[in-house]
Amino acid sequence: MKEKQKNLYVGHSVRFTKKELRTKWALVVLAVLIAAISSVSIWNAAGLQAAVDRRTRMYVSDVSLQLTDDINYRLEHIITDLEMLEDSLLRIDESNNRDAVKEFLNRKASILGFTSIVAVDLEGNHYCTSPIQGELLSMFGVKKSMKGEKGVSFLNKQSILYTIPIVQDDRVVGVLGGVRNKENMQMLIQPKSFSGQGLTCITNQEGKVIVSPTDLDPFMELDSLFAKEEDDGKLSQDIQQMQKDMLDNKSGILFFTAVDKTDLVLAYNPLDSYGWILLTLVPANIISYETDQYIFQTFCILTGIIVLFVMMLFVIAGMYRSYYRRLEKIAFVDRLTGEANNAAFQLRCQQMLKQLPPNSCTVVLLNVKNFKLINENFGSAQGDNTLRHIMKVLQQNIREGELAARADADNFFLCLEENDPEVIQNRLSDMVESINSFGSEQDPSYLLTVQQGAYTVDNPDLEITIIQDRAKSACRNRAAQQDGVCIFYDAAFTQQMQKEHDLNELFDAALTNGEFQVYLQPKVWIEGGRLAGAEALIRWNNPQRGMIYPSDFVPVFEKNGKICKLDLFVFEQVCRSLHQWIESGKKPFPISVNLSRQHFSDKDFLLKFKAIADRYEIPAGLLELELTESIFLEDQGIEFVKHKIDEMHHFGFGCSLDDFGAGYSSLGLLMEFDVDAIKLDRRFFLNVSSPKTRDVVKSIVDLAKKIGALIVAEGIETQEQLEFLKDVGCKLVQGYLYAKPMPIPDFERDWLNKNAK
Ligand code: C2E
Ligand code: MG
Ligand code: MG
């Protein structure tokens, strides 16, 4: 049951799959949108990053070049100092005042910031203002200066000896040198930019560190980087390029990541002297640090916004879904049974039919016969319970994928995945049986008759309302109706309906064009064969279709109430004839007019008849109204009919019970109603030789005599039937034996005039 209940909604979701698909598409679009936003952001950030990298490269390059110039200048300055010293020295030396030279050098050493000043002649005789470790003449720089060039020698890892040749008369006569200590050199390379975050050192072209800052570690890492043998992609290429550039005295910049994962920028710039190279090491984020922060923040904000946006969408979607479900419930659930209503059935059925080939589904309408009686007799609460019970049984008896719904009132629709009438009939009979085998909790003392109409859907493209209508018209097909039997809609149905439609269309014009004619059929006294009266019977003489008989159109017009109009027409024609007869001094005979049960839906219908009769001044006793037994099944009930019969008498109309014995005849009815005549149906006389017929007819005739009603035997065609009627004491007959129904002029000529006396 739960499963089925679920089905109701799942079913809609099939219909709303388009909607769900739309939701899915919306999600896909959303995902694409988010992906696009993210991609654009990443692309933008990457662009920003590249721009920042370019800026960093330019910045580092500019600053390190400046630094290089600065160091060049300082180194140049050292040499200039030494050259000025050389000049002074030569002049003092000329005066051969050795003490003055020493004193001069000692003084200049402290002024010029040298830890020691050295003067060496070609023989190796030398003077140092402070002692110097090592053999001077074997020092690389000293040797170079002896050859007339400037030179540099490393005394230990702590100090450097800068030397220039002492030239006299274009001859190198010795070497003058000045020693700068470590601190002094470190001051030389202390970077003045990079907010104290940069490091510099001086190396030779092979990368050997000559002057280093206090903290050598970052540069030590360089050694391991340079030593890297394995090919490390771009980095190793860059390093190779750097080594080559250093040998070629070119500047350049290298980006790399340190062991501690910090990104670094290394700028290398050749100095003007000694083949030295200035290395400047700066963190790569020196410029991008803040930008990175912003980029990160922007990312966080963007992610936050996207998350919020998605959450909002989900909340809205959730709200929409629950709202939608509520609407769905209101729209598609039958409030009485809590199950599918007609709208749900129509939607689901259409989907089901589309998914299956033609002729694989049958739509069934089940209608509870005389359901009104249940409400009337047991109360509407019990009526509601019954409807719920039926729905429950139907739900239990349909299979997965099939449908059951209450359309309205006591009408239930099924859509079964069946096409074999026998199987369908069996399944429906089982359902009806289950409906009637009430559980212990529900024990009403009535059995339900369920009328069934079915249409096996051969054209699934038909509108669902047409499909339902076909099942409905099958169910309402009175001609075929048999309790407990399912009537199947077929092509004959359509023809019949078309025919009915055509007749209805023609009705109004036919009435005004005088196509309807009143025929009269005489009622005759058996004794003497004289005219006793006549019955008015309608005929439709259509120019195209010829004569149409009441059996073809009366049931059609009974369905829509047109019959009432027709009965009044007949009644008026009859009144007109009676009036003429009276006016022309002819003896009038009573004429009976058939009265459809449809009149009884208007409680004052007799007033219309009375008005016509009065208009034609018809005396009482000349008009008789024939009621069929079915009138007693009228909704308004027996009391209402009794009352109407009394009213007929009051207005001066006779009343006869037509077709007695054709349907639900009950002798009890005769006692109940104060009718003037009983018209025995012709079926009684089909087998007049049977003693049983004789007994039945005899007892009806006797009973009629007792209640003071005349018996009219209808449809008498043979002499034998006439003899039989005489035998059982029946006085009046109507039948072809005497006359067929005939146009009024014929009746006047052949019957009225002859019986005038
Ligand atoms: P009904 O009122 O029982 O009328 C008697 C029917 O039996 C008439 O058929 C009549 O022609 C037919 N009949 C008479 N004698 C014989 C006979 O010896 N043998 C046979 N086989 N039939 C005979 P009709 O005129 O075709 O009318 C059929 C029914 O249509 C009527 O049955 C009546 O129920 C209905 N009807 C006719 N005219 C009217 C009308 O103006 N208003 C209403 N509401 N119903 C009408
Ligand atoms: Mg009749
Ligand atoms: Mg009759």
mmCIF file with all atom_site columns, N, CA and C in Angstrom, residues 143-189:
data_model
loop_
_atom_site.group_PDB
_atom_site.id
_atom_site.type_symbol
_atom_site.label_atom_id
_atom_site.label_alt_id
_atom_site.label_comp_id
_atom_site.label_asym_id
_atom_site.label_entity_id
_atom_site.label_seq_id
_atom_site.pdbx_PDB_ins_code
_atom_site.Cartn_x
_atom_site.Cartn_y
_atom_site.Cartn_z
_atom_site.occupancy
_atom_site.B_iso_or_equiv
_atom_site.pdbx_formal_charge
_atom_site.auth_seq_id
_atom_site.auth_comp_id
_atom_site.auth_asym_id
_atom_site.auth_atom_id
_atom_site.pdbx_PDB_model_num
ATOM 1   N N  . LYS A 1 143 ? 101.998 38.337 -7.784  1.00 0.00 ? 143 LYS A N  1
ATOM 2   C CA . LYS A 1 143 ? 102.698 37.952 -9.009  1.00 0.00 ? 143 LYS A CA 1
ATOM 3   C C  . LYS A 1 143 ? 102.124 38.725 -10.210 1.00 0.00 ? 143 LYS A C  1
ATOM 4   N N  . LYS A 1 144 ? 100.796 38.826 -10.190 1.00 0.00 ? 144 LYS A N  1
ATOM 5   C CA . LYS A 1 144 ? 100.132 39.498 -11.296 1.00 0.00 ? 144 LYS A CA 1
ATOM 6   C C  . LYS A 1 144 ? 100.528 40.970 -11.362 1.00 0.00 ? 144 LYS A C  1
ATOM 7   N N  . SER A 1 145 ? 100.623 41.575 -10.170 1.00 0.00 ? 145 SER A N  1
ATOM 8   C CA . SER A 1 145 ? 100.968 42.998 -10.112 1.00 0.00 ? 145 SER A CA 1
ATOM 9   C C  . SER A 1 145 ? 102.416 43.228 -10.500 1.00 0.00 ? 145 SER A C  1
ATOM 10  N N  . MET A 1 146 ? 103.258 42.219 -10.174 1.00 0.00 ? 146 MET A N  1
ATOM 11  C CA . MET A 1 146 ? 104.655 42.310 -10.585 1.00 0.00 ? 146 MET A CA 1
ATOM 12  C C  . MET A 1 146 ? 104.736 42.432 -12.115 1.00 0.00 ? 146 MET A C  1
ATOM 13  N N  . LYS A 1 147 ? 103.690 41.844 -12.780 1.00 0.00 ? 147 LYS A N  1
ATOM 14  C CA . LYS A 1 147 ? 103.692 41.915 -14.252 1.00 0.00 ? 147 LYS A CA 1
ATOM 15  C C  . LYS A 1 147 ? 103.005 43.185 -14.760 1.00 0.00 ? 147 LYS A C  1
ATOM 16  N N  . GLY A 1 148 ? 102.622 44.043 -13.812 1.00 0.00 ? 148 GLY A N  1
ATOM 17  C CA . GLY A 1 148 ? 102.062 45.333 -14.223 1.00 0.00 ? 148 GLY A CA 1
ATOM 18  C C  . GLY A 1 148 ? 100.550 45.401 -14.179 1.00 0.00 ? 148 GLY A C  1
ATOM 19  N N  . GLU A 1 149 ? 99.900  44.390 -13.639 1.00 0.00 ? 149 GLU A N  1
ATOM 20  C CA . GLU A 1 149 ? 98.411  44.447 -13.576 1.00 0.00 ? 149 GLU A CA 1
ATOM 21  C C  . GLU A 1 149 ? 97.968  44.582 -12.121 1.00 0.00 ? 149 GLU A C  1
ATOM 22  N N  . LYS A 1 150 ? 96.722  44.939 -11.970 1.00 0.00 ? 150 LYS A N  1
ATOM 23  C CA . LYS A 1 150 ? 96.230  44.932 -10.592 1.00 0.00 ? 150 LYS A CA 1
ATOM 24  C C  . LYS A 1 150 ? 95.898  43.502 -10.215 1.00 0.00 ? 150 LYS A C  1
ATOM 25  N N  . GLY A 1 151 ? 96.044  43.211 -8.953  1.00 0.00 ? 151 GLY A N  1
ATOM 26  C CA . GLY A 1 151 ? 95.837  41.828 -8.547  1.00 0.00 ? 151 GLY A CA 1
ATOM 27  C C  . GLY A 1 151 ? 95.132  41.740 -7.222  1.00 0.00 ? 151 GLY A C  1
ATOM 28  N N  . VAL A 1 152 ? 94.655  40.559 -6.951  1.00 0.00 ? 152 VAL A N  1
ATOM 29  C CA . VAL A 1 152 ? 93.981  40.334 -5.667  1.00 0.00 ? 152 VAL A CA 1
ATOM 30  C C  . VAL A 1 152 ? 94.419  38.974 -5.127  1.00 0.00 ? 152 VAL A C  1
ATOM 31  N N  . SER A 1 153 ? 94.693  38.938 -3.847  1.00 0.00 ? 153 SER A N  1
ATOM 32  C CA . SER A 1 153 ? 95.134  37.681 -3.237  1.00 0.00 ? 153 SER A CA 1
ATOM 33  C C  . SER A 1 153 ? 94.358  37.483 -1.953  1.00 0.00 ? 153 SER A C  1
ATOM 34  N N  . PHE A 1 154 ? 94.083  36.237 -1.689  1.00 0.00 ? 154 PHE A N  1
ATOM 35  C CA . PHE A 1 154 ? 93.320  35.926 -0.469  1.00 0.00 ? 154 PHE A CA 1
ATOM 36  C C  . PHE A 1 154 ? 94.290  35.456 0.586   1.00 0.00 ? 154 PHE A C  1
ATOM 37  N N  . LEU A 1 155 ? 94.356  36.225 1.656   1.00 0.00 ? 155 LEU A N  1
ATOM 38  C CA . LEU A 1 155 ? 95.354  35.909 2.665   1.00 0.00 ? 155 LEU A CA 1
ATOM 39  C C  . LEU A 1 155 ? 94.903  34.716 3.505   1.00 0.00 ? 155 LEU A C  1
ATOM 40  N N  . ASN A 1 156 ? 93.734  34.727 3.838   1.00 0.00 ? 156 ASN A N  1
ATOM 41  C CA . ASN A 1 156 ? 93.075  33.573 4.470   1.00 0.00 ? 156 ASN A CA 1
ATOM 42  C C  . ASN A 1 156 ? 91.606  33.812 4.178   1.00 0.00 ? 156 ASN A C  1
ATOM 43  N N  . LYS A 1 157 ? 90.786  33.092 4.869   1.00 0.00 ? 157 LYS A N  1
ATOM 44  C CA . LYS A 1 157 ? 89.359  33.302 4.536   1.00 0.00 ? 157 LYS A CA 1
ATOM 45  C C  . LYS A 1 157 ? 88.857  34.621 5.103   1.00 0.00 ? 157 LYS A C  1
ATOM 46  N N  . GLN A 1 158 ? 89.759  35.319 5.837   1.00 0.00 ? 158 GLN A N  1
ATOM 47  C CA . GLN A 1 158 ? 89.307  36.498 6.549   1.00 0.00 ? 158 GLN A CA 1
ATOM 48  C C  . GLN A 1 158 ? 89.634  37.811 5.846   1.00 0.00 ? 158 GLN A C  1
ATOM 49  N N  . SER A 1 159 ? 90.671  37.845 5.025   1.00 0.00 ? 159 SER A N  1
ATOM 50  C CA . SER A 1 159 ? 91.049  39.128 4.431   1.00 0.00 ? 159 SER A CA 1
ATOM 51  C C  . SER A 1 159 ? 91.598  38.985 3.011   1.00 0.00 ? 159 SER A C  1
ATOM 52  N N  . ILE A 1 160 ? 91.547  40.139 2.297   1.00 0.00 ? 160 ILE A N  1
ATOM 53  C CA . ILE A 1 160 ? 91.957  40.153 0.890   1.00 0.00 ? 160 ILE A CA 1
ATOM 54  C C  . ILE A 1 160 ? 93.039  41.220 0.701   1.00 0.00 ? 160 ILE A C  1
ATOM 55  N N  . LEU A 1 161 ? 93.995  40.833 -0.098  1.00 0.00 ? 161 LEU A N  1
ATOM 56  C CA . LEU A 1 161 ? 95.080  41.772 -0.393  1.00 0.00 ? 161 LEU A CA 1
ATOM 57  C C  . LEU A 1 161 ? 94.913  42.268 -1.834  1.00 0.00 ? 161 LEU A C  1
ATOM 58  N N  . TYR A 1 162 ? 94.643  43.584 -1.954  1.00 0.00 ? 162 TYR A N  1
ATOM 59  C CA . TYR A 1 162 ? 94.520  44.192 -3.278  1.00 0.00 ? 162 TYR A CA 1
ATOM 60  C C  . TYR A 1 162 ? 95.876  44.770 -3.638  1.00 0.00 ? 162 TYR A C  1
ATOM 61  N N  . THR A 1 163 ? 96.370  44.464 -4.825  1.00 0.00 ? 163 THR A N  1
ATOM 62  C CA . THR A 1 163 ? 97.696  44.949 -5.181  1.00 0.00 ? 163 THR A CA 1
ATOM 63  C C  . THR A 1 163 ? 97.694  45.677 -6.511  1.00 0.00 ? 163 THR A C  1
ATOM 64  N N  . ILE A 1 164 ? 98.611  46.661 -6.615  1.00 0.00 ? 164 ILE A N  1
ATOM 65  C CA . ILE A 1 164 ? 98.844  47.332 -7.908  1.00 0.00 ? 164 ILE A CA 1
ATOM 66  C C  . ILE A 1 164 ? 100.377 47.381 -8.114  1.00 0.00 ? 164 ILE A C  1
ATOM 67  N N  . PRO A 1 165 ? 100.771 47.430 -9.368  1.00 0.00 ? 165 PRO A N  1
ATOM 68  C CA . PRO A 1 165 ? 102.216 47.531 -9.593  1.00 0.00 ? 165 PRO A CA 1
ATOM 69  C C  . PRO A 1 165 ? 102.731 48.952 -9.254  1.00 0.00 ? 165 PRO A C  1
ATOM 70  N N  . ILE A 1 166 ? 103.990 49.015 -8.721  1.00 0.00 ? 166 ILE A N  1
ATOM 71  C CA . ILE A 1 166 ? 104.601 50.340 -8.532  1.00 0.00 ? 166 ILE A CA 1
ATOM 72  C C  . ILE A 1 166 ? 105.471 50.561 -9.771  1.00 0.00 ? 166 ILE A C  1
ATOM 73  N N  . VAL A 1 167 ? 105.043 51.571 -10.514 1.00 0.00 ? 167 VAL A N  1
ATOM 74  C CA . VAL A 1 167 ? 105.716 51.787 -11.811 1.00 0.00 ? 167 VAL A CA 1
ATOM 75  C C  . VAL A 1 167 ? 106.573 53.049 -11.726 1.00 0.00 ? 167 VAL A C  1
ATOM 76  N N  . GLN A 1 168 ? 107.841 52.858 -12.108 1.00 0.00 ? 168 GLN A N  1
ATOM 77  C CA . GLN A 1 168 ? 108.760 54.018 -12.135 1.00 0.00 ? 168 GLN A CA 1
ATOM 78  C C  . GLN A 1 168 ? 109.493 53.977 -13.466 1.00 0.00 ? 168 GLN A C  1
ATOM 79  N N  . ASP A 1 169 ? 109.429 55.088 -14.163 1.00 0.00 ? 169 ASP A N  1
ATOM 80  C CA . ASP A 1 169 ? 110.041 55.174 -15.503 1.00 0.00 ? 169 ASP A CA 1
ATOM 81  C C  . ASP A 1 169 ? 109.571 54.016 -16.377 1.00 0.00 ? 169 ASP A C  1
ATOM 82  N N  . ASP A 1 170 ? 108.280 53.844 -16.337 1.00 0.00 ? 170 ASP A N  1
ATOM 83  C CA . ASP A 1 170 ? 107.616 52.785 -17.137 1.00 0.00 ? 170 ASP A CA 1
ATOM 84  C C  . ASP A 1 170 ? 108.126 51.388 -16.815 1.00 0.00 ? 170 ASP A C  1
ATOM 85  N N  . ARG A 1 171 ? 108.615 51.212 -15.675 1.00 0.00 ? 171 ARG A N  1
ATOM 86  C CA . ARG A 1 171 ? 109.113 49.907 -15.227 1.00 0.00 ? 171 ARG A CA 1
ATOM 87  C C  . ARG A 1 171 ? 108.470 49.550 -13.911 1.00 0.00 ? 171 ARG A C  1
ATOM 88  N N  . VAL A 1 172 ? 108.112 48.291 -13.791 1.00 0.00 ? 172 VAL A N  1
ATOM 89  C CA . VAL A 1 172 ? 107.537 47.843 -12.508 1.00 0.00 ? 172 VAL A CA 1
ATOM 90  C C  . VAL A 1 172 ? 108.702 47.683 -11.542 1.00 0.00 ? 172 VAL A C  1
ATOM 91  N N  . VAL A 1 173 ? 108.661 48.443 -10.472 1.00 0.00 ? 173 VAL A N  1
ATOM 92  C CA . VAL A 1 173 ? 109.766 48.347 -9.515  1.00 0.00 ? 173 VAL A CA 1
ATOM 93  C C  . VAL A 1 173 ? 109.326 47.625 -8.244  1.00 0.00 ? 173 VAL A C  1
ATOM 94  N N  . GLY A 1 174 ? 108.069 47.415 -8.133  1.00 0.00 ? 174 GLY A N  1
ATOM 95  C CA . GLY A 1 174 ? 107.564 46.684 -6.953  1.00 0.00 ? 174 GLY A CA 1
ATOM 96  C C  . GLY A 1 174 ? 106.048 46.622 -6.995  1.00 0.00 ? 174 GLY A C  1
ATOM 97  N N  . VAL A 1 175 ? 105.527 46.218 -5.845  1.00 0.00 ? 175 VAL A N  1
ATOM 98  C CA . VAL A 1 175 ? 104.050 46.062 -5.757  1.00 0.00 ? 175 VAL A CA 1
ATOM 99  C C  . VAL A 1 175 ? 103.582 46.725 -4.483  1.00 0.00 ? 175 VAL A C  1
ATOM 100 N N  . LEU A 1 176 ? 102.503 47.481 -4.635  1.00 0.00 ? 176 LEU A N  1
ATOM 101 C CA . LEU A 1 176 ? 101.897 48.112 -3.447  1.00 0.00 ? 176 LEU A CA 1
ATOM 102 C C  . LEU A 1 176 ? 100.545 47.447 -3.201  1.00 0.00 ? 176 LEU A C  1
ATOM 103 N N  . GLY A 1 177 ? 100.325 47.084 -1.969  1.00 0.00 ? 177 GLY A N  1
ATOM 104 C CA . GLY A 1 177 ? 99.060  46.376 -1.683  1.00 0.00 ? 177 GLY A CA 1
ATOM 105 C C  . GLY A 1 177 ? 98.410  46.836 -0.401  1.00 0.00 ? 177 GLY A C  1
ATOM 106 N N  . GLY A 1 178 ? 97.142  46.683 -0.325  1.00 0.00 ? 178 GLY A N  1
ATOM 107 C CA . GLY A 1 178 ? 96.382  46.994 0.883   1.00 0.00 ? 178 GLY A CA 1
ATOM 108 C C  . GLY A 1 178 ? 95.482  45.813 1.266   1.00 0.00 ? 178 GLY A C  1
ATOM 109 N N  . VAL A 1 179 ? 95.436  45.570 2.577   1.00 0.00 ? 179 VAL A N  1
ATOM 110 C CA . VAL A 1 179 ? 94.629  44.416 3.031   1.00 0.00 ? 179 VAL A CA 1
ATOM 111 C C  . VAL A 1 179 ? 93.292  44.908 3.610   1.00 0.00 ? 179 VAL A C  1
ATOM 112 N N  . ARG A 1 180 ? 92.239  44.320 3.137   1.00 0.00 ? 180 ARG A N  1
ATOM 113 C CA . ARG A 1 180 ? 90.920  44.612 3.725   1.00 0.00 ? 180 ARG A CA 1
ATOM 114 C C  . ARG A 1 180 ? 90.445  43.363 4.473   1.00 0.00 ? 180 ARG A C  1
ATOM 115 N N  . ASN A 1 181 ? 89.973  43.584 5.721   1.00 0.00 ? 181 ASN A N  1
ATOM 116 C CA . ASN A 1 181 ? 89.566  42.401 6.493   1.00 0.00 ? 181 ASN A CA 1
ATOM 117 C C  . ASN A 1 181 ? 88.114  41.998 6.178   1.00 0.00 ? 181 ASN A C  1
ATOM 118 N N  . LYS A 1 182 ? 87.686  40.910 6.833   1.00 0.00 ? 182 LYS A N  1
ATOM 119 C CA . LYS A 1 182 ? 86.369  40.308 6.549   1.00 0.00 ? 182 LYS A CA 1
ATOM 120 C C  . LYS A 1 182 ? 85.209  41.297 6.771   1.00 0.00 ? 182 LYS A C  1
ATOM 121 N N  . GLU A 1 183 ? 85.258  41.951 7.945   1.00 0.00 ? 183 GLU A N  1
ATOM 122 C CA . GLU A 1 183 ? 84.164  42.861 8.271   1.00 0.00 ? 183 GLU A CA 1
ATOM 123 C C  . GLU A 1 183 ? 84.071  43.967 7.219   1.00 0.00 ? 183 GLU A C  1
ATOM 124 N N  . ASN A 1 184 ? 85.189  44.426 6.887   1.00 0.00 ? 184 ASN A N  1
ATOM 125 C CA . ASN A 1 184 ? 85.252  45.479 5.885   1.00 0.00 ? 184 ASN A CA 1
ATOM 126 C C  . ASN A 1 184 ? 84.633  45.030 4.562   1.00 0.00 ? 184 ASN A C  1
ATOM 127 N N  . MET A 1 185 ? 84.995  43.808 4.192   1.00 0.00 ? 185 MET A N  1
ATOM 128 C CA . MET A 1 185 ? 84.475  43.270 2.939   1.00 0.00 ? 185 MET A CA 1
ATOM 129 C C  . MET A 1 185 ? 82.974  43.006 3.037   1.00 0.00 ? 185 MET A C  1
ATOM 130 N N  . GLN A 1 186 ? 82.608  42.539 4.218   1.00 0.00 ? 186 GLN A N  1
ATOM 131 C CA . GLN A 1 186 ? 81.172  42.263 4.383   1.00 0.00 ? 186 GLN A CA 1
ATOM 132 C C  . GLN A 1 186 ? 80.355  43.546 4.284   1.00 0.00 ? 186 GLN A C  1
ATOM 133 N N  . MET A 1 187 ? 80.892  44.603 4.809   1.00 0.00 ? 187 MET A N  1
ATOM 134 C CA . MET A 1 187 ? 80.221  45.887 4.674   1.00 0.00 ? 187 MET A CA 1
ATOM 135 C C  . MET A 1 187 ? 80.057  46.261 3.214   1.00 0.00 ? 187 MET A C  1
ATOM 136 N N  . LEU A 1 188 ? 81.047  45.829 2.450   1.00 0.00 ? 188 LEU A N  1
ATOM 137 C CA . LEU A 1 188 ? 81.035  46.131 1.016   1.00 0.00 ? 188 LEU A CA 1
ATOM 138 C C  . LEU A 1 188 ? 79.819  45.514 0.322   1.00 0.00 ? 188 LEU A C  1
ATOM 139 N N  . ILE A 1 189 ? 79.516  44.292 0.771   1.00 0.00 ? 189 ILE A N  1
ATOM 140 C CA . ILE A 1 189 ? 78.437  43.577 0.057   1.00 0.00 ? 189 ILE A CA 1
ATOM 141 C C  . ILE A 1 189 ? 77.087  43.644 0.772   1.00 0.00 ? 189 ILE A C  1
#
